[in-house]
Coordinates of C-alpha atoms and ligand atoms in Angstrom, one line a residue:
M748 CA 29.3 -77.0 -83.3
D749 CA 28.3 -74.3 -85.7
T750 CA 27.3 -71.0 -84.2
I751 CA 23.8 -69.8 -85.0
F752 CA 24.1 -66.1 -85.5
G753 CA 21.6 -63.4 -84.8
I754 CA 20.7 -60.7 -87.3
D755 CA 18.6 -57.6 -86.8
L756 CA 17.5 -56.7 -90.3
G757 CA 16.3 -53.1 -89.5
T758 CA 14.6 -50.4 -91.5
T759 CA 17.5 -48.0 -91.0
N760 CA 20.3 -50.1 -89.6
S761 CA 21.1 -53.8 -89.3
S762 CA 23.5 -55.7 -87.1
L763 CA 25.0 -59.1 -86.5
A764 CA 25.6 -60.8 -83.2
A765 CA 26.7 -64.1 -81.8
L766 CA 27.4 -65.8 -78.5
R767 CA 31.1 -65.5 -77.7
D768 CA 32.4 -67.1 -74.6
G769 CA 28.8 -67.3 -73.3
K770 CA 28.1 -63.7 -73.9
P771 CA 26.0 -62.2 -76.7
T772 CA 28.4 -60.0 -78.7
I773 CA 28.0 -57.6 -81.6
I774 CA 30.3 -58.5 -84.6
P775 CA 31.7 -55.1 -85.8
I776 CA 30.9 -54.3 -89.4
D777 CA 31.4 -51.0 -91.1
A778 CA 33.7 -49.9 -88.2
S779 CA 30.8 -50.1 -85.8
G780 CA 28.1 -52.6 -85.0
L781 CA 25.6 -50.8 -87.2
V782 CA 25.2 -51.4 -90.9
P783 CA 23.0 -48.8 -92.6
S784 CA 20.3 -50.8 -94.4
V785 CA 21.0 -49.0 -97.6
V786 CA 21.8 -50.4 -101.1
S787 CA 23.3 -48.4 -103.9
L788 CA 24.2 -49.3 -107.4
D789 CA 27.4 -48.1 -108.8
P790 CA 26.5 -47.2 -112.4
D791 CA 30.0 -47.5 -113.7
S792 CA 30.9 -50.9 -112.4
G793 CA 27.4 -52.3 -112.1
E794 CA 28.2 -53.4 -108.5
F795 CA 26.0 -53.0 -105.5
I796 CA 27.3 -51.0 -102.5
V797 CA 25.8 -51.6 -99.1
G798 CA 26.0 -50.0 -95.7
Q799 CA 27.9 -46.8 -94.7
R800 CA 29.2 -46.1 -98.2
A801 CA 25.7 -46.6 -99.6
K802 CA 24.2 -44.2 -97.0
R803 CA 26.6 -41.5 -98.0
R804 CA 25.6 -41.9 -101.7
S805 CA 21.9 -41.8 -101.0
I806 CA 21.5 -38.1 -101.3
L807 CA 23.8 -37.5 -104.2
F808 CA 22.5 -40.5 -106.2
P809 CA 18.9 -40.9 -105.1
D810 CA 18.0 -42.8 -108.3
Y811 CA 20.7 -45.3 -107.7
T812 CA 20.1 -45.9 -104.0
V813 CA 17.4 -47.7 -102.0
K814 CA 16.6 -47.0 -98.4
S815 CA 14.0 -48.5 -96.0
I816 CA 13.4 -51.5 -98.2
K817 CA 11.9 -53.2 -95.1
R818 CA 8.7 -51.3 -95.6
L819 CA 8.1 -53.1 -98.9
M820 CA 8.9 -56.6 -97.7
G821 CA 6.2 -59.1 -98.7
K822 CA 4.6 -56.7 -101.3
D823 CA 4.5 -57.8 -104.9
V824 CA 6.4 -54.8 -106.2
K825 CA 9.6 -54.0 -108.1
V826 CA 12.0 -51.4 -107.0
H827 CA 14.0 -49.3 -109.5
I828 CA 17.6 -48.9 -108.8
G829 CA 19.4 -47.3 -111.7
D830 CA 18.4 -49.2 -114.8
Q831 CA 17.6 -52.3 -112.9
E832 CA 14.4 -53.6 -111.3
L833 CA 14.6 -55.7 -108.2
T834 CA 12.2 -57.2 -105.7
P835 CA 12.2 -56.2 -102.1
E836 CA 13.6 -59.6 -101.2
E837 CA 16.5 -59.1 -103.6
I838 CA 17.4 -55.8 -102.2
S839 CA 17.2 -57.2 -98.6
S840 CA 19.4 -60.1 -99.7
K841 CA 22.1 -57.6 -100.8
I842 CA 22.1 -56.3 -97.2
L843 CA 22.2 -59.8 -95.7
H844 CA 24.9 -60.9 -98.1
Y845 CA 27.0 -57.9 -97.1
I846 CA 26.6 -58.7 -93.4
K847 CA 27.4 -62.4 -94.1
T848 CA 30.6 -61.7 -96.0
Q849 CA 31.8 -58.8 -93.8
G850 CA 31.1 -60.8 -90.7
E851 CA 33.0 -63.8 -92.1
E852 CA 35.9 -61.6 -92.9
A853 CA 35.9 -60.1 -89.3
L854 CA 35.6 -63.5 -87.6
K855 CA 37.5 -65.7 -90.1
E856 CA 34.8 -68.3 -89.8
P857 CA 31.8 -69.2 -91.9
I858 CA 28.3 -67.7 -91.2
N859 CA 25.6 -70.1 -92.3
R860 CA 22.8 -70.6 -89.8
V861 CA 21.0 -67.5 -88.6
V862 CA 18.0 -66.2 -86.6
I863 CA 16.5 -63.0 -88.2
T864 CA 14.2 -60.7 -86.4
V865 CA 11.1 -59.0 -87.7
P866 CA 8.5 -56.5 -86.3
A867 CA 5.8 -58.2 -84.3
Y868 CA 3.2 -56.9 -86.7
F869 CA 4.8 -58.6 -89.8
N870 CA 2.3 -60.9 -91.4
D871 CA 3.0 -64.3 -92.9
A872 CA 3.9 -62.9 -96.4
Q873 CA 6.4 -60.4 -94.8
R874 CA 8.0 -63.2 -92.7
R875 CA 8.3 -65.5 -95.7
A876 CA 9.9 -62.7 -97.8
T877 CA 12.4 -62.3 -95.0
I878 CA 13.3 -66.0 -95.1
K879 CA 13.6 -65.8 -98.8
A880 CA 16.0 -62.8 -98.6
G881 CA 18.1 -64.9 -96.3
E882 CA 18.2 -67.8 -98.6
M883 CA 19.1 -65.6 -101.6
A884 CA 22.1 -64.4 -99.5
G885 CA 23.2 -67.9 -98.9
L886 CA 22.0 -68.2 -95.3
D887 CA 20.1 -70.9 -93.6
V888 CA 17.3 -69.1 -91.7
V889 CA 16.7 -71.4 -88.8
R890 CA 14.1 -69.1 -87.1
I891 CA 12.3 -65.8 -87.5
I892 CA 11.6 -64.1 -84.2
N893 CA 9.8 -60.9 -83.2
E894 CA 12.0 -57.9 -82.4
P895 CA 10.4 -57.2 -79.0
T896 CA 10.8 -60.8 -78.1
A897 CA 14.5 -60.6 -79.0
A898 CA 14.9 -57.5 -76.9
S899 CA 13.2 -59.1 -74.0
L900 CA 15.6 -62.0 -74.0
V901 CA 18.5 -59.6 -73.3
Y902 CA 16.7 -58.4 -70.1
E903 CA 14.9 -61.4 -68.9
G904 CA 17.1 -64.4 -69.7
P905 CA 15.4 -67.8 -69.7
A906 CA 16.4 -68.4 -66.1
E907 CA 14.8 -65.2 -64.7
A908 CA 11.7 -65.8 -66.8
A909 CA 11.2 -69.2 -65.3
S910 CA 10.2 -67.6 -62.0
G911 CA 6.6 -66.6 -62.4
R912 CA 4.7 -64.5 -64.8
Q913 CA 6.0 -61.1 -66.1
H914 CA 4.6 -58.3 -68.2
I915 CA 7.0 -56.3 -70.2
L916 CA 6.4 -53.3 -72.4
I917 CA 8.9 -52.7 -75.2
Y918 CA 9.0 -49.2 -76.8
D919 CA 11.0 -49.2 -80.0
L920 CA 11.6 -45.9 -81.8
G921 CA 14.1 -46.4 -84.6
G922 CA 15.0 -44.4 -87.7
G923 CA 11.8 -44.8 -89.7
T924 CA 9.4 -46.8 -87.6
F925 CA 7.9 -46.9 -84.2
D926 CA 6.6 -50.0 -82.5
V927 CA 5.3 -50.7 -79.0
S928 CA 4.6 -54.2 -77.8
V929 CA 3.3 -55.7 -74.6
L930 CA 4.8 -59.1 -73.8
R931 CA 3.8 -61.8 -71.3
I932 CA 6.5 -64.1 -70.2
Q933 CA 5.7 -67.3 -68.4
G934 CA 8.2 -70.0 -68.2
E935 CA 9.6 -70.5 -71.7
V936 CA 6.6 -68.9 -73.4
R937 CA 7.0 -65.3 -74.5
E938 CA 3.7 -64.1 -75.9
V939 CA 3.0 -60.8 -77.7
L940 CA -0.3 -59.6 -76.1
S941 CA -0.5 -56.4 -78.2
S942 CA 1.5 -54.6 -80.7
R943 CA 0.9 -51.1 -82.2
G944 CA 2.9 -48.5 -83.9
N945 CA 3.5 -46.3 -86.9
T946 CA 5.5 -47.5 -89.8
Q947 CA 6.2 -43.9 -90.9
L948 CA 7.6 -42.3 -87.8
G949 CA 11.1 -42.2 -86.4
G950 CA 14.4 -40.4 -86.3
D951 CA 14.3 -39.5 -90.0
D952 CA 11.4 -37.2 -89.3
F953 CA 13.4 -35.6 -86.5
D954 CA 16.3 -35.1 -88.9
R955 CA 13.9 -33.5 -91.4
K956 CA 12.6 -31.1 -88.9
L957 CA 16.1 -30.0 -87.9
L958 CA 17.1 -29.7 -91.6
T959 CA 14.2 -27.3 -92.2
H960 CA 15.1 -25.4 -89.1
V961 CA 18.7 -25.0 -90.4
L962 CA 17.6 -24.1 -93.9
D963 CA 15.2 -21.4 -92.5
H964 CA 18.1 -20.0 -90.5
L965 CA 20.3 -19.8 -93.6
R966 CA 17.5 -18.1 -95.5
I967 CA 16.9 -15.5 -92.9
K968 CA 20.5 -14.9 -91.7
E969 CA 22.5 -15.5 -94.8
G970 CA 19.9 -14.8 -97.5
V971 CA 20.5 -18.1 -99.3
D972 CA 18.0 -20.8 -100.2
L973 CA 19.8 -24.1 -100.3
S974 CA 16.7 -26.3 -100.3
K975 CA 17.4 -27.3 -103.9
D976 CA 21.2 -27.6 -103.6
Q977 CA 21.7 -31.4 -103.4
R978 CA 25.4 -31.2 -102.3
A979 CA 24.5 -28.7 -99.5
I980 CA 21.6 -30.9 -98.5
A981 CA 23.8 -34.0 -98.4
R982 CA 26.3 -32.2 -96.0
L983 CA 23.5 -30.7 -93.9
S984 CA 21.6 -34.0 -93.6
E985 CA 24.7 -35.6 -92.1
A986 CA 25.3 -32.6 -89.9
V987 CA 21.8 -32.4 -88.5
E988 CA 21.7 -36.1 -87.6
K989 CA 25.0 -35.7 -85.8
A990 CA 23.6 -32.6 -83.9
K991 CA 20.5 -34.5 -83.0
I992 CA 22.5 -37.4 -81.5
G993 CA 24.6 -34.8 -79.6
L994 CA 21.5 -33.3 -78.1
S995 CA 20.7 -36.6 -76.4
T996 CA 23.6 -36.0 -74.1
R997 CA 24.1 -32.3 -74.2
P998 CA 21.8 -29.3 -73.8
F999 CA 23.4 -27.3 -76.7
V1000 CA 25.0 -28.4 -79.9
K1001 CA 26.8 -26.2 -82.4
I1002 CA 26.7 -27.0 -86.2
L1003 CA 29.6 -25.6 -88.2
E1004 CA 29.7 -26.2 -91.9
P1005 CA 32.1 -23.9 -93.7
A1006 CA 31.7 -22.9 -97.4
L1007 CA 28.3 -24.6 -98.0
A1008 CA 27.6 -22.4 -101.0
K1009 CA 28.4 -19.1 -102.6
R1010 CA 26.5 -15.9 -102.5
D1011 CA 27.7 -12.9 -104.5
G1012 CA 31.0 -14.7 -105.0
R1013 CA 31.5 -15.1 -101.3
P1014 CA 31.3 -18.4 -99.4
V1015 CA 28.3 -19.0 -97.1
H1016 CA 29.0 -20.7 -93.8
L1017 CA 26.6 -22.3 -91.4
D1018 CA 27.3 -21.5 -87.8
I1019 CA 24.4 -22.2 -85.6
E1020 CA 23.8 -23.4 -82.1
I1021 CA 20.7 -25.5 -81.3
S1022 CA 19.4 -26.1 -77.9
R1023 CA 17.8 -29.2 -76.7
S1024 CA 14.6 -27.3 -75.9
T1025 CA 14.3 -26.0 -79.4
F1026 CA 14.8 -29.5 -80.8
E1027 CA 12.2 -30.9 -78.3
S1028 CA 9.6 -28.4 -79.4
L1029 CA 10.3 -29.4 -83.1
I1030 CA 9.6 -33.0 -82.4
E1031 CA 7.0 -32.8 -79.6
E1032 CA 4.0 -33.7 -81.8
F1033 CA 5.8 -36.8 -83.1
I1034 CA 6.8 -38.2 -79.8
D1035 CA 3.4 -37.4 -78.2
S1036 CA 1.8 -39.6 -80.7
T1037 CA 4.0 -42.5 -79.6
F1038 CA 2.8 -42.1 -76.0
Y1039 CA -0.8 -42.3 -77.2
E1040 CA 0.1 -45.6 -78.9
V1041 CA 1.6 -46.8 -75.7
K1042 CA -1.6 -46.2 -73.8
H1043 CA -3.6 -48.0 -76.5
A1044 CA -1.2 -51.0 -76.5
L1045 CA -1.7 -51.3 -72.7
E1046 CA -5.5 -51.1 -73.2
E1047 CA -5.4 -53.8 -75.9
A1048 CA -3.4 -56.1 -73.5
S1049 CA -6.0 -55.3 -70.8
L1050 CA -3.3 -54.1 -68.5
E1051 CA -2.6 -51.0 -66.5
P1052 CA 0.8 -49.3 -66.1
K1053 CA 1.1 -50.8 -62.6
D1054 CA 0.9 -54.3 -64.0
L1055 CA 4.1 -53.9 -65.9
N1056 CA 7.2 -55.5 -64.4
K1057 CA 9.5 -53.8 -66.8
V1058 CA 9.6 -51.2 -69.6
I1059 CA 12.4 -51.6 -72.1
L1060 CA 13.5 -48.9 -74.5
V1061 CA 14.8 -50.0 -77.9
G1062 CA 15.8 -48.2 -81.1
G1063 CA 18.3 -45.4 -81.6
S1064 CA 15.8 -42.6 -81.1
S1065 CA 14.9 -43.8 -77.6
H1066 CA 18.1 -42.1 -76.5
I1067 CA 16.3 -38.8 -76.7
P1068 CA 15.8 -37.5 -73.1
A1069 CA 12.3 -36.1 -73.9
V1070 CA 11.3 -39.6 -75.1
I1071 CA 12.5 -41.1 -71.8
E1072 CA 10.8 -38.4 -69.8
G1073 CA 7.5 -38.6 -71.7
L1074 CA 7.4 -42.3 -71.4
K1075 CA 8.0 -42.2 -67.7
M1076 CA 5.0 -39.9 -67.3
T1077 CA 2.9 -42.2 -69.5
I1078 CA 3.9 -45.4 -67.7
E1079 CA 4.1 -43.9 -64.2
S1080 CA 7.3 -45.8 -63.6
P1081 CA 10.9 -45.3 -64.6
P1082 CA 11.6 -47.3 -67.8
E1083 CA 14.7 -49.4 -67.8
L1084 CA 17.0 -48.3 -70.5
A1085 CA 18.1 -51.0 -72.9
V1086 CA 21.7 -52.2 -72.8
D1087 CA 22.3 -50.6 -76.1
P1088 CA 19.0 -49.6 -77.7
E1089 CA 20.3 -49.9 -81.2
L1090 CA 22.0 -53.3 -80.7
C1091 CA 19.8 -55.2 -78.2
V1092 CA 17.5 -56.7 -80.9
A1093 CA 20.5 -58.4 -82.6
L1094 CA 21.9 -59.5 -79.2
G1095 CA 18.6 -61.1 -78.4
A1096 CA 18.6 -62.9 -81.7
A1097 CA 22.0 -64.2 -80.9
I1098 CA 20.7 -65.5 -77.5
Q1099 CA 17.8 -67.2 -79.4
G1100 CA 20.5 -68.7 -81.7
G1101 CA 22.4 -69.9 -78.7
I1102 CA 19.4 -71.5 -77.1
M1103 CA 18.6 -73.4 -80.4
A1104 CA 22.2 -74.5 -80.8
G1105 CA 22.2 -75.8 -77.2
E1106 CA 24.9 -73.5 -76.1
I1107 CA 25.4 -72.5 -72.5
F1108 CA 25.5 -68.8 -71.8
D1109 CA 25.8 -66.5 -68.9
Q1110 CA 23.1 -64.4 -67.5
I1111 CA 23.7 -61.0 -69.2
L1112 CA 25.6 -58.6 -67.1
V1113 CA 24.9 -55.0 -68.0
D1114 CA 26.8 -52.2 -66.4
V1115 CA 24.4 -49.5 -65.4
A1116 CA 24.4 -46.7 -62.9
A1117 CA 22.6 -48.3 -60.0
H1118 CA 21.5 -44.9 -58.6
S1119 CA 20.7 -41.5 -60.1
L1120 CA 23.4 -38.9 -59.9
G1121 CA 22.6 -35.2 -59.9
I1122 CA 23.0 -31.9 -58.2
R1123 CA 21.3 -29.6 -55.8
A1124 CA 19.1 -27.0 -57.5
F1125 CA 16.4 -24.6 -56.7
G1126 CA 13.1 -26.3 -57.5
K1127 CA 9.5 -25.2 -57.4
E1128 CA 9.1 -26.6 -53.9
D1129 CA 12.0 -24.7 -52.5
D1130 CA 11.3 -21.4 -50.6
Y1131 CA 13.3 -18.8 -52.5
L1132 CA 14.0 -17.0 -49.2
D1133 CA 15.4 -20.1 -47.7
A1134 CA 19.2 -20.0 -47.8
R1135 CA 19.5 -23.6 -48.9
P1136 CA 17.6 -25.2 -51.8
D1137 CA 17.0 -28.9 -51.4
T1138 CA 15.6 -30.1 -54.8
F1139 CA 17.6 -32.9 -56.3
A1140 CA 18.0 -32.5 -60.1
P1141 CA 19.2 -35.8 -61.6
I1142 CA 21.7 -35.6 -64.5
I1143 CA 22.4 -39.3 -65.0
P1144 CA 19.2 -41.2 -64.2
R1145 CA 19.4 -44.6 -62.6
N1146 CA 19.7 -47.6 -64.9
T1147 CA 21.6 -45.6 -67.5
P1148 CA 24.2 -47.9 -69.1
I1149 CA 27.7 -46.8 -68.3
P1150 CA 30.2 -45.3 -69.2
V1151 CA 28.1 -42.3 -70.0
T1152 CA 28.4 -38.5 -70.4
R1153 CA 25.3 -36.4 -69.8
A1154 CA 24.8 -32.7 -69.3
D1155 CA 22.0 -30.4 -68.3
V1156 CA 21.5 -26.7 -68.1
F1157 CA 20.8 -24.7 -64.9
R1158 CA 20.3 -21.0 -64.5
T1159 CA 21.7 -18.3 -62.2
M1160 CA 19.2 -16.8 -59.7
V1161 CA 20.3 -13.2 -59.7
E1162 CA 22.0 -10.7 -61.8
N1163 CA 25.8 -10.7 -61.4
Q1164 CA 25.7 -13.8 -59.3
K1165 CA 29.1 -14.3 -57.7
A1166 CA 29.3 -18.0 -57.6
V1167 CA 27.5 -21.3 -57.9
L1168 CA 27.8 -24.3 -55.6
I1169 CA 27.9 -27.6 -57.5
D1170 CA 26.7 -30.0 -54.8
V1171 CA 26.6 -33.6 -56.1
F1172 CA 24.2 -36.2 -54.7
Q1173 CA 23.3 -39.8 -55.5
G1174 CA 19.9 -41.4 -54.9
E1175 CA 16.3 -41.5 -55.9
A1176 CA 14.7 -39.1 -53.4
S1177 CA 13.4 -35.7 -54.7
R1178 CA 15.1 -33.9 -51.9
C1179 CA 18.9 -33.7 -51.6
S1180 CA 18.8 -34.0 -47.9
Q1181 CA 17.4 -37.6 -48.3
N1182 CA 20.1 -38.6 -50.8
K1183 CA 23.7 -39.4 -50.4
S1184 CA 26.2 -36.6 -50.6
I1185 CA 29.1 -37.3 -53.0
G1186 CA 31.0 -34.0 -52.9
S1187 CA 30.8 -30.4 -53.9
F1188 CA 32.7 -27.5 -55.3
N1189 CA 32.3 -23.8 -55.7
M1190 CA 32.7 -22.0 -59.0
S1191 CA 33.1 -18.2 -59.2
L1192 CA 31.1 -16.6 -62.0
R1193 CA 31.8 -13.7 -64.3
P1194 CA 29.3 -10.9 -64.1
S1195 CA 26.2 -11.9 -66.1
P1196 CA 22.5 -11.3 -66.3
R1197 CA 20.0 -13.2 -64.2
H1198 CA 19.1 -16.6 -65.6
S1199 CA 22.4 -17.1 -67.4
D1200 CA 23.1 -20.7 -68.4
I1201 CA 25.4 -22.9 -66.4
V1202 CA 25.9 -26.2 -68.1
V1203 CA 26.8 -29.0 -65.8
E1204 CA 28.2 -32.2 -67.4
F1205 CA 28.7 -35.5 -65.6
S1206 CA 30.9 -38.3 -67.1
Y1207 CA 30.5 -41.5 -65.2
D1208 CA 32.6 -44.6 -65.9
L1209 CA 32.9 -48.2 -64.9
D1210 CA 35.3 -47.4 -62.1
G1211 CA 32.8 -45.2 -60.4
I1212 CA 34.6 -42.0 -61.1
I1213 CA 32.4 -38.9 -61.9
H1214 CA 34.1 -36.2 -63.8
V1215 CA 32.1 -33.0 -63.3
V1216 CA 32.4 -30.0 -65.6
A1217 CA 30.6 -26.8 -64.9
D1218 CA 30.6 -24.2 -67.7
Q1219 CA 29.3 -20.7 -67.5
K1220 CA 28.1 -20.6 -71.0
G1221 CA 29.4 -17.8 -73.2
Y1222 CA 31.9 -16.6 -70.6
D1223 CA 34.8 -18.9 -71.2
N1224 CA 34.6 -19.9 -67.6
R1225 CA 34.8 -23.6 -66.7
K1226 CA 35.7 -25.7 -63.7
E1227 CA 36.3 -29.4 -63.7
V1228 CA 36.4 -31.7 -60.6
T1229 CA 36.7 -35.4 -60.3
M1230 CA 34.8 -37.3 -57.6
S1231 CA 34.5 -40.9 -56.9
V1232 CA 31.5 -43.1 -56.1
R1233 CA 32.2 -46.8 -55.7
E1234 CA 29.1 -49.0 -56.0
R1235 CA 28.9 -52.3 -54.4
G1236 CA 26.5 -55.0 -55.4
A1237 CA 23.6 -55.6 -53.0
G1238 CA 25.3 -54.0 -50.1
G1239 CA 24.5 -50.6 -51.4
V1240 CA 26.8 -47.8 -52.2
Q1241 CA 30.2 -47.0 -51.1
T1242 CA 31.3 -43.5 -51.5
S1243 CA 34.8 -42.3 -51.2
I1244 CA 34.8 -38.6 -51.2
T1245 CA 38.0 -36.9 -51.8
E1246 CA 39.9 -36.6 -48.5
D1247 CA 38.7 -33.9 -46.2
Y1248 CA 40.8 -31.4 -44.3
L1249 CA 40.8 -33.5 -41.2
Q1250 CA 42.0 -36.6 -42.9
R1251 CA 44.8 -34.7 -44.7
K1252 CA 45.9 -33.1 -41.4
A1253 CA 45.9 -36.4 -39.6
K1254 CA 48.0 -38.1 -42.3
K1255 CA 50.4 -35.2 -42.3
L1256 CA 50.8 -35.5 -38.6
L1257 CA 51.5 -39.2 -38.8
G1258 CA 54.2 -38.5 -41.4
M1259 CA 55.8 -35.7 -39.5
K1260 CA 56.2 -37.5 -36.2
G1261 CA 58.9 -40.1 -36.8
L1262 CA 57.5 -42.4 -34.1
S1263 CA 58.0 -46.1 -33.8
E1264 CA 55.4 -48.5 -35.1
D1265 CA 54.2 -49.5 -31.7
D1266 CA 53.9 -46.1 -30.1
P1267 CA 50.5 -46.1 -28.4
A1268 CA 49.5 -42.6 -29.4
R1269 CA 50.5 -43.3 -33.0
R1270 CA 48.5 -46.5 -33.0
Q1271 CA 45.5 -44.7 -31.6
L1272 CA 45.6 -42.1 -34.3
I1273 CA 45.8 -44.7 -37.0
E1274 CA 42.8 -46.5 -35.6
A1275 CA 40.8 -43.3 -35.3
L1276 CA 41.7 -42.2 -38.8
D1277 CA 40.7 -45.6 -40.2
A1278 CA 37.4 -45.6 -38.4
Y1279 CA 36.7 -42.0 -39.6
T1280 CA 37.7 -42.8 -43.2
E1281 CA 35.6 -46.0 -43.2
A1282 CA 32.6 -44.1 -41.8
R1283 CA 32.8 -41.3 -44.3
A1284 CA 33.1 -43.8 -47.1
S1285 CA 30.2 -46.0 -46.0
G1286 CA 27.9 -43.1 -45.2
V1287 CA 27.0 -43.4 -41.6
S1288 CA 24.7 -40.9 -39.9
E1289 CA 25.9 -37.3 -39.3
E1290 CA 25.8 -38.0 -35.6
D1291 CA 28.0 -41.1 -35.7
L1292 CA 30.4 -39.2 -37.9
E1293 CA 30.7 -36.4 -35.5
T1294 CA 31.6 -38.8 -32.7
L1295 CA 34.3 -40.3 -34.8
E1296 CA 35.5 -36.8 -35.8
E1297 CA 35.9 -36.0 -32.1
D1298 CA 37.8 -39.3 -31.5
L1299 CA 40.1 -38.3 -34.4
L1300 CA 40.7 -34.8 -33.0
D1301 CA 41.5 -36.3 -29.6
A1302 CA 44.0 -38.7 -31.1
M1303 CA 45.6 -36.0 -33.0
E1304 CA 45.9 -33.8 -29.9
A1305 CA 47.4 -36.7 -28.0
L1306 CA 50.0 -37.3 -30.6
E1307 CA 51.0 -33.7 -30.8
E1308 CA 51.6 -33.7 -27.1
D1309 CA 53.5 -36.9 -27.4
Ligands
ADP1103 P1 15.9 -49.1 -87.1 O1 15.4 -50.0 -86.1 O2 14.8 -48.3 -87.7 O3 16.7 -49.8 -88.1 P2 17.8 -47.8 -85.2 O4 17.2 -48.4 -84.0 O5 19.2 -48.2 -85.6 O6 16.8 -48.0 -86.5 O7 17.7 -46.2 -85.0 C1 18.2 -45.4 -86.0 C2 17.8 -43.9 -85.6 O8 18.2 -43.6 -84.3 C3 18.4 -42.9 -86.6 O9 17.4 -42.0 -86.9 C4 19.5 -42.3 -85.7 O10 19.7 -40.9 -86.1 C5 18.8 -42.3 -84.3 N1 19.8 -42.3 -83.2 C6 20.8 -43.0 -83.0 N2 21.5 -42.7 -81.9 C7 20.8 -41.6 -81.3 C8 20.9 -40.8 -80.2 N3 21.9 -41.0 -79.3 N4 20.0 -39.8 -80.0 C9 19.0 -39.6 -80.9 N5 18.8 -40.4 -82.0 C10 19.7 -41.4 -82.2
MG1104 MG1 15.1 -51.6 -85.0

């Protein structure tokens, strides 16, 4: 049977997906799953260029390039591109045609029938224009579905949805648009209860803010005004977007752009470090306005935050930590992070295609961190005179798709602090003492002023390995330690901390004493060591562990005397 493919025809990026072996899968185009929704005319050949190449040309050849055509869908207008005039449907059809042909090339199979997604607020004319664009691209558009509905399919598969009524809020912050929708799912019916948003708000605005920040820096520090220099702007636009994306996982990002321009015959370089907090203050107003819309969407659906079963984050810009934090505060519950915020709309469209084609597919398995991971820090509630702080500062929040790398910044307490203890915990309690200890290490510090930055980075992978890097910023002083946390399904968490001193000593003893297999003292020690190792890994109470530790010490003593 012919596959029905799913296409997310986005304002900024588009993507193609299909069910493969029962799993919704992104078909890679343009070396990734994301195709920039940009069309550019090559004036020499008269050919249209689409995707990544077109995006690069957009700043150098603005008159020959069209971006964000989705905003004009359904309007009776013509768009100028070079010396040509095209309708919005025609421009969109270029994007769809590119996706079709590139996808066919990648898969070596024809792509004909498709499900295309549109924003929930699209009216009839906008939906019809989307179908027409598909037809012009040689596609058979079997269904148009709403983007939030598609996203919800990735999380609440048909089987899950069959059990009772659910309310889901979908927050979608993309490149140029913001949408929030509240959905009610009952059986097979997925209904949009309310939908609000701003068609002129998204990641492009954040890029613009950063660009202005960088241009100001160049004006003040280097005495050059590059705001009219198209080539410099083209390079800087790419650089600030990259920096913005970096700031979603790191507290600081450096931008280095050598030889941007010339001043008095000498090259001007850009060398700037941007902190997450600076970036957050630049975009605060924008993201606050989205939370306001979230409240309104809930009101329109006559729901309160507590009525929501799930909150799904969609769109590339929803990776931004301040967005996630702010939404948590607005919703009063931790939102579930989407599988892949940029790709889940296409994945959902592929599921819809699969349902229509009568294909059988698996319930989607998403690898996420089942528990938050973080470190011990001094918090507001900790008594500064108390020797031991107990505030848990999460670095990787629960439900974050893995593998993932996240970093956060902490500060020293006193001038010339000698060392920091990086004490790693897992859990959801706000106090470390109520969470599970994973491991710790000490890092000596170079002499530095009070409140110096210590960047702590966690990389967490599918095998449950956490790679921790502590970096005394600006002092060329780093320490890296690997710890392991193995997570087991419903049974909870299994932690295997690196062997402790006692375990190492017991093993050494066993190796040293060349005793026969059935020597009773040897057997006793093996059993005691196994029990102790098992207990440490499964996280028994401190008391039980102490008893086992004594047993182990006794067994070691007995063997030594043997
Ligand atoms: P759309 O739905 O508008 O087509 P996307 O969902 O693909 O757009 O989002 C694109 C936007 O997301 C761009 O502005 C891009 O810079 C931004 N973006 C992508 N990844 C990240 C990230 N990790 N952190 C912050 N912004 C990101
Ligand atoms: Mg989108």
